[in-house]
mmCIF file of C-alpha atoms in Angstrom:
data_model
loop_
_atom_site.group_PDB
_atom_site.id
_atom_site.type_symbol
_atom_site.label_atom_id
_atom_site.label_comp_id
_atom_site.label_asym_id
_atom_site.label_seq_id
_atom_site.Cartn_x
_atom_site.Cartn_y
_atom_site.Cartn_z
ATOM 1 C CA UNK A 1 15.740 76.406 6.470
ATOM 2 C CA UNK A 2 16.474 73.033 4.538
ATOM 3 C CA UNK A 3 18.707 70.579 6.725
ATOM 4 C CA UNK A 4 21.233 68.769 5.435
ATOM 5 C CA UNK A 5 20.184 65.847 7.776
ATOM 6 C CA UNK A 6 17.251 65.184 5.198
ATOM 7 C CA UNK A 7 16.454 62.951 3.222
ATOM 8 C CA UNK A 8 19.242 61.246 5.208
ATOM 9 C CA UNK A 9 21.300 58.537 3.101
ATOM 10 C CA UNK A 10 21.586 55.666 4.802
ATOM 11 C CA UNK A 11 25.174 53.779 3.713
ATOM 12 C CA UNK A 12 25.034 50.254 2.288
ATOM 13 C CA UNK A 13 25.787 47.821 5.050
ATOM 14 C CA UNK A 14 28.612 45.634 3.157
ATOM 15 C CA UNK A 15 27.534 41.832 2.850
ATOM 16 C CA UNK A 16 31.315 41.011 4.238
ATOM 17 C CA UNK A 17 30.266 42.490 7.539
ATOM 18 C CA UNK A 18 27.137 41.126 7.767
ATOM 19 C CA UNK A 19 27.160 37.587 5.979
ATOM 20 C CA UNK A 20 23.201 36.399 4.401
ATOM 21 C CA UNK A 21 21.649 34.018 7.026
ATOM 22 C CA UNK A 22 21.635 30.880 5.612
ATOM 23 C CA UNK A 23 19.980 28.863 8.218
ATOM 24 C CA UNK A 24 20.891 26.719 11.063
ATOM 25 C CA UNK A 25 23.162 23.490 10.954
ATOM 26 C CA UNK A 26 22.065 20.241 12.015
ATOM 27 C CA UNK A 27 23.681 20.492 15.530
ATOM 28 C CA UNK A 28 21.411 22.937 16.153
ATOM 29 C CA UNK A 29 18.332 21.614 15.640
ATOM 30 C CA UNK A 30 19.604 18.415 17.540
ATOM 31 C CA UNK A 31 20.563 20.685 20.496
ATOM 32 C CA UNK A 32 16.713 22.378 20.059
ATOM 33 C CA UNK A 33 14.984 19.150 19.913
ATOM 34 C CA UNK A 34 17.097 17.647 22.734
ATOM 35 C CA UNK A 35 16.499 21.566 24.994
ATOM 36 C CA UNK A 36 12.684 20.779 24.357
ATOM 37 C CA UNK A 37 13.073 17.477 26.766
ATOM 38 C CA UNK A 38 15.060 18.725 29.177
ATOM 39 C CA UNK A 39 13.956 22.111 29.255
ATOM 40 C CA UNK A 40 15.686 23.617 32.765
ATOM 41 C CA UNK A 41 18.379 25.798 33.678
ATOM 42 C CA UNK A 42 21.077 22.958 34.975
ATOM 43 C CA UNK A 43 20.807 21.023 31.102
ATOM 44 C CA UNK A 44 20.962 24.617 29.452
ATOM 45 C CA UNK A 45 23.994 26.015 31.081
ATOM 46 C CA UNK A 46 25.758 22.024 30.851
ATOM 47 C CA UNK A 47 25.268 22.529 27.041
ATOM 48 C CA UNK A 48 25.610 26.059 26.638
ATOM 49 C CA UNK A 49 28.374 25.944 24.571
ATOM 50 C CA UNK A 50 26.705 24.184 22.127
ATOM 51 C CA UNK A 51 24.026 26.845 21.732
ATOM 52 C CA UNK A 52 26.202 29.964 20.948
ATOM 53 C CA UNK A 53 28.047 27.735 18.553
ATOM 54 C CA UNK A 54 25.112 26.335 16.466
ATOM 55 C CA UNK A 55 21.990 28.982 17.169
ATOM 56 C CA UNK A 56 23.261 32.198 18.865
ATOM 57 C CA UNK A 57 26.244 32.529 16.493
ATOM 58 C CA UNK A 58 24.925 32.012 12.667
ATOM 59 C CA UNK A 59 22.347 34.493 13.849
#
């Protein structure tokens, strides 16, 4: 019996939705380089902000 599941097609994801990564801004390489000195929990949640809005978001 031949299923119409396969070969599935898979759609085109539209480049709209999901944007090329074109690499990280500046602020977040400063905030990297300044997370490698004061690598703990109490800098990273004072600055948290900072890293969804230059690494976790142009992911």
């Amino acid at each position: 019996m031949k299923s119409d599941w396969f070969p599935m097609k898979v759609p085109e994801i539209d480049i709209l939705v999901f944007p090329p990564f074109e690499g990280f801004p500046r602020e977040a390489i400063s905030f990297l380089r300044r997370l490698k000195r004061n690598n703990n929990r109490r800098w990273f949640n004072n600055h948290k902000v900072e890293y969804i809005l230059f690494v976790k978001q142009p992911m």
